[in-house]
Structure formats: structure tokens, C-alpha cells
PDB file of C-alpha atoms in Angstrom:
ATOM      1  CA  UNK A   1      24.576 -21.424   6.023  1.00 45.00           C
ATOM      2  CA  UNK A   2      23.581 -17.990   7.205  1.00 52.00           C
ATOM      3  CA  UNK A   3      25.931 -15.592   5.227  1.00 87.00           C
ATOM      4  CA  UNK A   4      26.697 -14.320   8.687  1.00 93.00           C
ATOM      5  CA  UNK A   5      29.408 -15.385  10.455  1.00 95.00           C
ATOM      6  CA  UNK A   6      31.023 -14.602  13.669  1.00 97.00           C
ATOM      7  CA  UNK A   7      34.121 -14.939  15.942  1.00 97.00           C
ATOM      8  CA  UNK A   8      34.716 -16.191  18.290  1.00 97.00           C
ATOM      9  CA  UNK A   9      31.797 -19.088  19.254  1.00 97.00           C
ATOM     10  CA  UNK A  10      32.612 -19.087  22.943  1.00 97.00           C
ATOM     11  CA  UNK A  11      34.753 -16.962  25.400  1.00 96.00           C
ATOM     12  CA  UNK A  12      35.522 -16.680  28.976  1.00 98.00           C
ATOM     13  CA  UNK A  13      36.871 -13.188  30.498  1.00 98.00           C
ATOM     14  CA  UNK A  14      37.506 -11.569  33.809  1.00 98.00           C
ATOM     15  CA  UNK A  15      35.701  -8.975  35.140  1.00 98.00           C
ATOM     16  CA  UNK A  16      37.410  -5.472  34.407  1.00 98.00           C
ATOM     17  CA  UNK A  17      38.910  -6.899  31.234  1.00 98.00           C
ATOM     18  CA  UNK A  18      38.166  -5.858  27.683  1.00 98.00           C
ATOM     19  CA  UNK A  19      37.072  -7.957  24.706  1.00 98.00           C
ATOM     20  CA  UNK A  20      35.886  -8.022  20.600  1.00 98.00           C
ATOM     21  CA  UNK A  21      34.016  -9.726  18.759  1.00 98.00           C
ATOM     22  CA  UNK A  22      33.893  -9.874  15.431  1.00 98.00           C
ATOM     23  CA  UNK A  23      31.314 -10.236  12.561  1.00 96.00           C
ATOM     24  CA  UNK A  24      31.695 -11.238   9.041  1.00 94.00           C
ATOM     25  CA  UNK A  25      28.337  -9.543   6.871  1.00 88.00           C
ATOM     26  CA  UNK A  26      26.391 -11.531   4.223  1.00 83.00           C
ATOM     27  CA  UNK A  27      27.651 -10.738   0.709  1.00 80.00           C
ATOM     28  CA  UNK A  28      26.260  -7.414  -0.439  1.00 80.00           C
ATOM     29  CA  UNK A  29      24.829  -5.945   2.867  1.00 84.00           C
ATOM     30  CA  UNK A  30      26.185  -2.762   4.077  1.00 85.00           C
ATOM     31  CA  UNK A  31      24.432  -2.793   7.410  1.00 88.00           C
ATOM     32  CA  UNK A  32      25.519  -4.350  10.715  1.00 91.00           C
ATOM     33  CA  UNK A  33      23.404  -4.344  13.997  1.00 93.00           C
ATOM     34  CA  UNK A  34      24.511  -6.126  17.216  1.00 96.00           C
ATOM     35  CA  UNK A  35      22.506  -7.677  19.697  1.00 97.00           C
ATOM     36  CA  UNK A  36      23.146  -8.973  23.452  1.00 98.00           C
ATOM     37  CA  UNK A  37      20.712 -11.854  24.421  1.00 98.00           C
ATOM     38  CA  UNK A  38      21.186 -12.650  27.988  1.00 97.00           C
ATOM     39  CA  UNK A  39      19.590 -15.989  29.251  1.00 94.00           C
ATOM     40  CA  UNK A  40      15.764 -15.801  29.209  1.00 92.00           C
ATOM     41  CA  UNK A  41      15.424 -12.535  27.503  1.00 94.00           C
ATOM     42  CA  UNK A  42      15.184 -11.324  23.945  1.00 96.00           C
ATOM     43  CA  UNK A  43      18.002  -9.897  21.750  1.00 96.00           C
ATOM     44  CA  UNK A  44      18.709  -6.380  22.624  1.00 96.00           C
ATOM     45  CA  UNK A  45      19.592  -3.610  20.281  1.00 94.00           C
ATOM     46  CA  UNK A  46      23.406  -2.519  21.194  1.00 96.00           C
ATOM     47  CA  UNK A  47      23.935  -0.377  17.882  1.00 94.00           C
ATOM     48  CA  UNK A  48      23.709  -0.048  14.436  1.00 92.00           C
ATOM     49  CA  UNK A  49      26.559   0.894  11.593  1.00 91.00           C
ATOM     50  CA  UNK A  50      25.991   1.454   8.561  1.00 88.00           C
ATOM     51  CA  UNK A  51      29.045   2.470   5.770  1.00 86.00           C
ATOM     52  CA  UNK A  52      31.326   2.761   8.576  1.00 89.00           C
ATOM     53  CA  UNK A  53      29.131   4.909  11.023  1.00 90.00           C
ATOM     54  CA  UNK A  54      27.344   4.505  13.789  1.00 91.00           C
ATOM     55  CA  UNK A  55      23.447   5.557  12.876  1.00 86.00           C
ATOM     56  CA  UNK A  56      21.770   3.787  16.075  1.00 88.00           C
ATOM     57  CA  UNK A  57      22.192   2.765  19.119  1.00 92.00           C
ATOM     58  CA  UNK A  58      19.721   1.165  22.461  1.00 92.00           C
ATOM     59  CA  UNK A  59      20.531   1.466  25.847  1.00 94.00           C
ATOM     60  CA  UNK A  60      23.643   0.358  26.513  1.00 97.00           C
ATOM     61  CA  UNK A  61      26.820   2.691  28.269  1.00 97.00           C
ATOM     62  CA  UNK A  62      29.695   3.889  26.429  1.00 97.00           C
ATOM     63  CA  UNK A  63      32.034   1.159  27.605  1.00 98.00           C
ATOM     64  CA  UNK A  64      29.993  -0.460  24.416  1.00 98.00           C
ATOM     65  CA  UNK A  65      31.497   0.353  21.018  1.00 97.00           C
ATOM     66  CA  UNK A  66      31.927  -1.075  17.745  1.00 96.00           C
ATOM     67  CA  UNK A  67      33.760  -0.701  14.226  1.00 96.00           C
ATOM     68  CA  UNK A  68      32.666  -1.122  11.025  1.00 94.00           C
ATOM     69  CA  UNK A  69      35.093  -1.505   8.288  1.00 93.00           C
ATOM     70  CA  UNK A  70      35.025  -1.128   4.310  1.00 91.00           C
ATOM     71  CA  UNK A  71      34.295  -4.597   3.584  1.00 87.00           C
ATOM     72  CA  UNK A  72      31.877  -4.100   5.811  1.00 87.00           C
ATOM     73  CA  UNK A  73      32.503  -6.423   8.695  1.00 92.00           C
ATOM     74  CA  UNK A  74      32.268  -5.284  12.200  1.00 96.00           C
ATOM     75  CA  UNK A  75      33.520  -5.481  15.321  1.00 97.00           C
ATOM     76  CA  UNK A  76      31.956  -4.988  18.905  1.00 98.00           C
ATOM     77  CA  UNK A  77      34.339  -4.062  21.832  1.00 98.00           C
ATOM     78  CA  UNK A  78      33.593  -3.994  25.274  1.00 98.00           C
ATOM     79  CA  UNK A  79      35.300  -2.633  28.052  1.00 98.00           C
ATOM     80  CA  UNK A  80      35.554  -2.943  31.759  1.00 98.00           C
ATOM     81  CA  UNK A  81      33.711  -6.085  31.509  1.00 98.00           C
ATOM     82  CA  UNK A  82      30.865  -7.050  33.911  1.00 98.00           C
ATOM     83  CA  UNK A  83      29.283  -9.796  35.009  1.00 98.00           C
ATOM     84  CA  UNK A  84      26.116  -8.693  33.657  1.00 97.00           C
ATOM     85  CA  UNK A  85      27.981  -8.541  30.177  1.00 98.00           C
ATOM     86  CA  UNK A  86      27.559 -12.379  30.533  1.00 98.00           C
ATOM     87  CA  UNK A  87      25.642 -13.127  27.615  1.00 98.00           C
ATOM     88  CA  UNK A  88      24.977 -14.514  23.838  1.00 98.00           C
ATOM     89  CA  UNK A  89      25.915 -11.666  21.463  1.00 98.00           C
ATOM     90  CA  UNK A  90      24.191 -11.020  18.291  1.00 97.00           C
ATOM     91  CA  UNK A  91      25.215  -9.799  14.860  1.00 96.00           C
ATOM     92  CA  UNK A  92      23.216  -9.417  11.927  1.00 92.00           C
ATOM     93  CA  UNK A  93      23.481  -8.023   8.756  1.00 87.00           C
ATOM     94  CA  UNK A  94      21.298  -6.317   5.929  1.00 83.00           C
ATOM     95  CA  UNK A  95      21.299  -4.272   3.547  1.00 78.00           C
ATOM     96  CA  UNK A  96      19.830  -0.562   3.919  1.00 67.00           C
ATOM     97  CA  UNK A  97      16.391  -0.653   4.900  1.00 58.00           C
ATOM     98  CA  UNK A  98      16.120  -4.298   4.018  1.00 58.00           C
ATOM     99  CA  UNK A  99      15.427  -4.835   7.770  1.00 62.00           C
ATOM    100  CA  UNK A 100      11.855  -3.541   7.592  1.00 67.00           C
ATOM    101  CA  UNK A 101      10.642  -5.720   4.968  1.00 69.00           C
ATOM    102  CA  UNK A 102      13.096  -8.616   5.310  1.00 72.00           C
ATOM    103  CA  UNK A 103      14.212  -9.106   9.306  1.00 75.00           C
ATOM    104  CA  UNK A 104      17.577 -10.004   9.878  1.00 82.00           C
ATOM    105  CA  UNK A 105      19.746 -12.843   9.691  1.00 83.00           C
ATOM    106  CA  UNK A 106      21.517 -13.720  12.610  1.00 91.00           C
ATOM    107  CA  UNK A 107      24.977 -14.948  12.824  1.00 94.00           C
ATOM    108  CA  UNK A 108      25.711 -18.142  15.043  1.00 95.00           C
ATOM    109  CA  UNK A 109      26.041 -15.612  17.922  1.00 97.00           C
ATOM    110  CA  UNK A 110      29.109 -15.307  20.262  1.00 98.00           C
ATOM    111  CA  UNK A 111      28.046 -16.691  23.760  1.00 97.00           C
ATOM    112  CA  UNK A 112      30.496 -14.629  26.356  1.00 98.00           C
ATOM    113  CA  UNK A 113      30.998 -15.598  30.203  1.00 98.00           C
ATOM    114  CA  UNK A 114      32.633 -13.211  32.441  1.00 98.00           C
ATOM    115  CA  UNK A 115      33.609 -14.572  35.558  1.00 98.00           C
TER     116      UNK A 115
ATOM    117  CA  UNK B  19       9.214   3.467  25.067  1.00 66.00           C
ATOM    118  CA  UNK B  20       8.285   0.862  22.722  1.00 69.00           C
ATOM    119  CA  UNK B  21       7.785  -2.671  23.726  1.00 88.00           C
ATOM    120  CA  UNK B  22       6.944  -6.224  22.517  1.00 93.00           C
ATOM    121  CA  UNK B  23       5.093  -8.234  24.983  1.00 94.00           C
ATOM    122  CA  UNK B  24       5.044 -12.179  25.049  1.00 95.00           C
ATOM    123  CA  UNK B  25       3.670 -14.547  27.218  1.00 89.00           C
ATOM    124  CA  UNK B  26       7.025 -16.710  28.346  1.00 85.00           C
ATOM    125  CA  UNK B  27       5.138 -20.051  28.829  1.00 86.00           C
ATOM    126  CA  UNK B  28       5.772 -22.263  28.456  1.00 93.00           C
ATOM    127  CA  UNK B  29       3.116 -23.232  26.434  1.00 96.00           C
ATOM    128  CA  UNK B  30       2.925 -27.373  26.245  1.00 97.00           C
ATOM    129  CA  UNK B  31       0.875 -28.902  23.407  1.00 97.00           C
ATOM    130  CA  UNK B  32       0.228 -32.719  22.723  1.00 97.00           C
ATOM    131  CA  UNK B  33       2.198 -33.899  19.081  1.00 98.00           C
ATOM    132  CA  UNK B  34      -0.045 -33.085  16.217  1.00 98.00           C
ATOM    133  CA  UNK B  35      -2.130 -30.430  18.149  1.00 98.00           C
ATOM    134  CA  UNK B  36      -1.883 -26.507  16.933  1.00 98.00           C
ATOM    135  CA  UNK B  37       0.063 -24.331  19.135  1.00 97.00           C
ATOM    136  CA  UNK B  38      -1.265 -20.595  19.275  1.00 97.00           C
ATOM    137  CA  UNK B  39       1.717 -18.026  20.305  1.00 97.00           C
ATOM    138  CA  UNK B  40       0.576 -14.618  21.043  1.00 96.00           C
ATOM    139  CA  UNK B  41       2.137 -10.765  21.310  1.00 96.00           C
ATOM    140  CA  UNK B  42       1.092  -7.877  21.808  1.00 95.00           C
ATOM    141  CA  UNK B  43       2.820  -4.167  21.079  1.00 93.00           C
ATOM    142  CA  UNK B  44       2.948  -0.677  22.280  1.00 89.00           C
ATOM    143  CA  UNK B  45       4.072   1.284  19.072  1.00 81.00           C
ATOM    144  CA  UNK B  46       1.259   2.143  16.242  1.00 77.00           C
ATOM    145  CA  UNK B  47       4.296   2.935  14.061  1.00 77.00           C
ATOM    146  CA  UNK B  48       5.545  -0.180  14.047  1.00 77.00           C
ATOM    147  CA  UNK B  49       5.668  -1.545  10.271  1.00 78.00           C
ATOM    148  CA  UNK B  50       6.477  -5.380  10.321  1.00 89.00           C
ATOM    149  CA  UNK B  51       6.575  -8.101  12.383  1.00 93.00           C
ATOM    150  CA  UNK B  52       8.366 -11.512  12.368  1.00 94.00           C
ATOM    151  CA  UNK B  53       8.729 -14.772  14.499  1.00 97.00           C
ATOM    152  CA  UNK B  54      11.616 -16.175  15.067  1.00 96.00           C
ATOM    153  CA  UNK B  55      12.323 -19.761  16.381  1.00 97.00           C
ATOM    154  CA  UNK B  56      15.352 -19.929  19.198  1.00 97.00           C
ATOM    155  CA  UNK B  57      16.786 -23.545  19.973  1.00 97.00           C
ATOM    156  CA  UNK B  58      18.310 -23.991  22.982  1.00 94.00           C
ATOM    157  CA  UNK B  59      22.102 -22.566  22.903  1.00 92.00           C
ATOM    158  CA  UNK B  60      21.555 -21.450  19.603  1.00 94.00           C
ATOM    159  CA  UNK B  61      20.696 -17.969  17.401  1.00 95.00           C
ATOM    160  CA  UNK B  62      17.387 -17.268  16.332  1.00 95.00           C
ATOM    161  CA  UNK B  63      15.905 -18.626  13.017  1.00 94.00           C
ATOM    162  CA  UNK B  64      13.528 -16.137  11.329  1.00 93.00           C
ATOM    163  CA  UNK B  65      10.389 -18.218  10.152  1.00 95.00           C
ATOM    164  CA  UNK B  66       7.607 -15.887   9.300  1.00 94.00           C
ATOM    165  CA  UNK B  67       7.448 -12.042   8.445  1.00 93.00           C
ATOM    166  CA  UNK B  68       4.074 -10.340   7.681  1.00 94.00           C
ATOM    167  CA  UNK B  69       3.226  -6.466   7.048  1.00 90.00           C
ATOM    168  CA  UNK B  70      -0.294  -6.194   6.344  1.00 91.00           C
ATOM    169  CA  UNK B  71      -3.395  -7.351   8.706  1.00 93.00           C
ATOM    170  CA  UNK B  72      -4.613 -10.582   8.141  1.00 95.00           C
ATOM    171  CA  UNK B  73      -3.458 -14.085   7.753  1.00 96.00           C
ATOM    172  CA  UNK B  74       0.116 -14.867   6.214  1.00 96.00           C
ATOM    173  CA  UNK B  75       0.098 -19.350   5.778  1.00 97.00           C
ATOM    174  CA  UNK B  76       3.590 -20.533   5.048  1.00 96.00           C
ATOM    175  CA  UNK B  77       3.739 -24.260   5.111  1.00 97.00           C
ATOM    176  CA  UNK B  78       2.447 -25.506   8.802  1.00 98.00           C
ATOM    177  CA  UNK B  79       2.978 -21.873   9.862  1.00 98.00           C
ATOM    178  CA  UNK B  80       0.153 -18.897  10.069  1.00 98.00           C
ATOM    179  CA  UNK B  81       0.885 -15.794  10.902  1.00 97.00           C
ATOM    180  CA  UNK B  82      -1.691 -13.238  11.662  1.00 97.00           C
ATOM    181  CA  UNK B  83      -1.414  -9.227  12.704  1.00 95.00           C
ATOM    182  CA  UNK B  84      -4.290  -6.936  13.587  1.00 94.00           C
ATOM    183  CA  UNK B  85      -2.681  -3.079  13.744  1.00 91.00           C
ATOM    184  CA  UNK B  86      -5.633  -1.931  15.317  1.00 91.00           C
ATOM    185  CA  UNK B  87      -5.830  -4.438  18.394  1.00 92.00           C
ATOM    186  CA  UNK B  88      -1.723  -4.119  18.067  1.00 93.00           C
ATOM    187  CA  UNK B  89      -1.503  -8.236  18.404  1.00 94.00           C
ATOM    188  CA  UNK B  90       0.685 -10.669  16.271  1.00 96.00           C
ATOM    189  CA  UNK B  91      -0.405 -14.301  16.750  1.00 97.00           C
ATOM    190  CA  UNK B  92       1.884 -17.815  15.261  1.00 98.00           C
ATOM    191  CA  UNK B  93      -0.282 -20.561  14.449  1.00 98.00           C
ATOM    192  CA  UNK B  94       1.669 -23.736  14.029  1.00 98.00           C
ATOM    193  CA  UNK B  95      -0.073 -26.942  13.201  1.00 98.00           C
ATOM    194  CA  UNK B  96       0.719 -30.447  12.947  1.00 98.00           C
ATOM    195  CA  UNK B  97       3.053 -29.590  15.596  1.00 98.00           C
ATOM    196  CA  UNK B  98       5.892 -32.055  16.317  1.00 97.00           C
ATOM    197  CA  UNK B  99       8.297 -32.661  18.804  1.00 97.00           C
ATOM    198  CA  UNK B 100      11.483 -30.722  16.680  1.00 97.00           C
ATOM    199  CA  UNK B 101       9.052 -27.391  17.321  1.00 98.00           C
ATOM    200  CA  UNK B 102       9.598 -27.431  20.773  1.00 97.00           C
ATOM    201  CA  UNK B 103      11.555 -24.440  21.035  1.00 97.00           C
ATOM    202  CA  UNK B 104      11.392 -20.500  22.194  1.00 97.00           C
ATOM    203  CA  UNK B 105       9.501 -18.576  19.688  1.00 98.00           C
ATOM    204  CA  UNK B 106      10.597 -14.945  19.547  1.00 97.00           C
ATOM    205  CA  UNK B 107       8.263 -12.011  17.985  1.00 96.00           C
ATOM    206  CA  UNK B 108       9.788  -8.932  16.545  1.00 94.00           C
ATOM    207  CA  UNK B 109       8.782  -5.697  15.796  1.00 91.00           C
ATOM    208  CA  UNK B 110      10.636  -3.135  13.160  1.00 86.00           C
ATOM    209  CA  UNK B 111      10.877   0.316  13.839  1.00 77.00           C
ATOM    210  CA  UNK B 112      12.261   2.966  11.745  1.00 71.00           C
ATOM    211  CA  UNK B 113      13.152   6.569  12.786  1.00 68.00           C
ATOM    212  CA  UNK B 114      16.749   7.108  10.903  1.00 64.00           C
ATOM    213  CA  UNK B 115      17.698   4.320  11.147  1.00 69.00           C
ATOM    214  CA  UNK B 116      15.978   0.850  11.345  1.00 76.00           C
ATOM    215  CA  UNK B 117      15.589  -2.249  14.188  1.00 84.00           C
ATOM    216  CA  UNK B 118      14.240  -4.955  15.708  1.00 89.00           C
ATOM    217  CA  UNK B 119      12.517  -5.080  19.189  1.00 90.00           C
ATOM    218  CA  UNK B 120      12.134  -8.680  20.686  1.00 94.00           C
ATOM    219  CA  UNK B 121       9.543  -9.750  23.548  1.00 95.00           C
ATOM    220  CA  UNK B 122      11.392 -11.996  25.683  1.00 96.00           C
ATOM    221  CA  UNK B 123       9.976 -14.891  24.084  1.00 96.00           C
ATOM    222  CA  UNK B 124       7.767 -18.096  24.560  1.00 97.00           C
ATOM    223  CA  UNK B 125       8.560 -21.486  25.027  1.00 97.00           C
ATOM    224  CA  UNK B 126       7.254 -23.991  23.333  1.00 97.00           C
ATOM    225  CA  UNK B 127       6.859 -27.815  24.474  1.00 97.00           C
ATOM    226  CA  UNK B 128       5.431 -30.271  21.868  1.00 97.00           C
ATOM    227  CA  UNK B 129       5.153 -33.825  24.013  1.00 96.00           C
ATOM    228  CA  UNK B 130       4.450 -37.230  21.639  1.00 92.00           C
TER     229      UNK B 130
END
């Protein structure tokens, strides 16, 4: 039981379609960072929010964007989906600088296919 | 542009043998470190952090970090066939706001 959880496990899309995912934070953290992992690679840093805002983000186009509510859980949103978007995708959660001496947790990860 | 370097393997070791997993970085800034283990299909498990240079023993686990040669090493011993798996290393960066950079990860293959 990770404290992390995320939604959905698996999904299929079209190219040029759009498509969330969503992330449920461990109890008490008020910081969300998602991850892409495509297949024989390390995670990736997509962004960062923390109370709501955005405070980092990697290399990854604007077609990339995310929510973070006031319970805290988030939600990643891609657009005009590519093929290269084919990949498992990441959430974690922490809280404040807890990353630098803790690490993350990962959710279960949401493994996305676009065909 | 800061980077985590691993060696992808993969790295086969016989059961019971100790299986050395290596990294190297590119940022002197960087603070901590971890290892994460990756089954196959599913998200990664953090196993070890460490901070300071030396050794860090947790269980069948060593972890060891020298700043100055920038290297981060996982010593597992007794290994067994349920370690077979990709081991990722981490580094944290802050700068505002705070994150992990992965190498791309080694595989491990523990054979009875």
C-alpha cells in the first residue's frame, strides 16, 4: 500500500486525441510530481505542483499540463496525443522538500498506449 | 544539463553471489541519492537513500556515494532470484523547487 494511488491502470487512445490521468496524494503531502517512463528508459520529470501551482517543470511541450486541486490530488492532461506519448506515467507525492531527504513514492503508474 | 548515468546491463550474477550496480553523475550540487528497484510492468520501489559519503548497509543492501568521484554504487548480497529486476539510481536536485533525475537503469539477472 503506497498512499499513492492512480487512475486509470491502463488506457488505449488515438493519436490526436486528448486524455487525464489522475492521482490521488498520500495523506498529508502537499506536493505532486509526474513522471513519463517510456519502455527502457528512466522516469522523466513532466512537472511539479505544489498548493495548486505549478513550481517545476522538465522538458516536455505545452500540449502537457496538469491540475492540482485543494485536497491536493492532481491531474495530468495531455493533448494532441502522440505516439511517442506511449508510455508508463508516473505520479508521486511528498510533502515540501521531503523529496530531498526522503525520495518519492510512486503510485502504481498509469501505463498509456496510443495507437 | 544534469545527468545520471547507468550501465543498462544487464548484469547476470549466479544465486547467492553479490551484485555490484554502479552510477555515475554530472551535477556537484546534487544532495541525495536513492535506488530504486523496477519489476517488470510495474512502478519503481525505493530501497535505499543515502546523503553523506560512505557506506549506508540496510539489510542485504549497501549503498555507497563518493561526492568527489560523483559515483553511487548498490551492493546487494545473498542475491536471489526475486532480485532480478531493473535497478534505477536517482539523483535530487533542488533549485526552487525539488526532483528526481533517473539513469535509465540496470538490469539485473540473478540465475539459481
Amino acid at each position: 500500500e503506497t498512499g499513492v494511488t492512480q487512475s486509470p491502470t491502463h488506457l488505449i487512445k488515438t493519436r490526436g486525441q486528448q486524455v487525464t490521468l489522475r492521482c490521488s496524494s498520500q495523506s498529508g503531502h502537499n506536493t505532486v510530481s509526474w513522471y513519463q517512463q517510456a519502455l527502457g528508459q528512466g522516469p522523466q520529470f513532466i512537472f511539479q505542483y505544489y498548493r495548486e501551482e505549478e513550481n517545476g517543470r522538465g522538458n516536455f511541450p505545452p500540449r502537457f499540463s496538469g491540475l492540482q486541486f485543494p485536497n491536493y490530488s492532481s491531474e495530468l492532461n495531455v493533448n494532441a496525443l502522440e505516439l511517442d506519448d506511449s508510455a508508463l506515467y508516473l505520479c508521486a507525492s511528498s510533502a515540501g522538500q521531503g523529496a530531498l531527504n526522503y525520495g518519492y513514492t510512486f503510485g502504481s503508474g498509469t501505463r498509456l498506449t496510443v495507437v | 544539463q544534469k545527468e545520471v548515468e547507468q550501465n543498462s546491463g544487464p548484469l547476470s550474477v549466479p544465486e547467492g553471489a553479490i551484485a555490484s550496480l554502479n552510477c555515475t553523475y554530472s551535477d556537484r550540487g546534487s544532495q541525495s541519492f536513492f535506488w530504486y528497484r523496477q519489476y517488470s510492468g510495474k512502478s519503481p520501489e525505493l530501497i535505499m537513500s543515502i546523503y553523506s559519503n560512505g557506506d549506508k548497509e540496510d539489510g542485504r543492501f549497501t549503498a555507497q556515494l563518493n561526492k568527489a568521484s560523483q559515483y553511487v554504487s548498490l551492493l546487494i548480497r545473498d542475491s536471489q532470484p526475486s532480485d532480478s529486476a531493473t535497478y534505477l539510481c536517482a539523483g535530487a536536485f533542488s533549485g526552487g523547487y525539488n526532483k528526481l533525475i533517473f539513469g535509465a537503469g540496470t538490469r539485473l539477472a540473478v540465475h539459481p
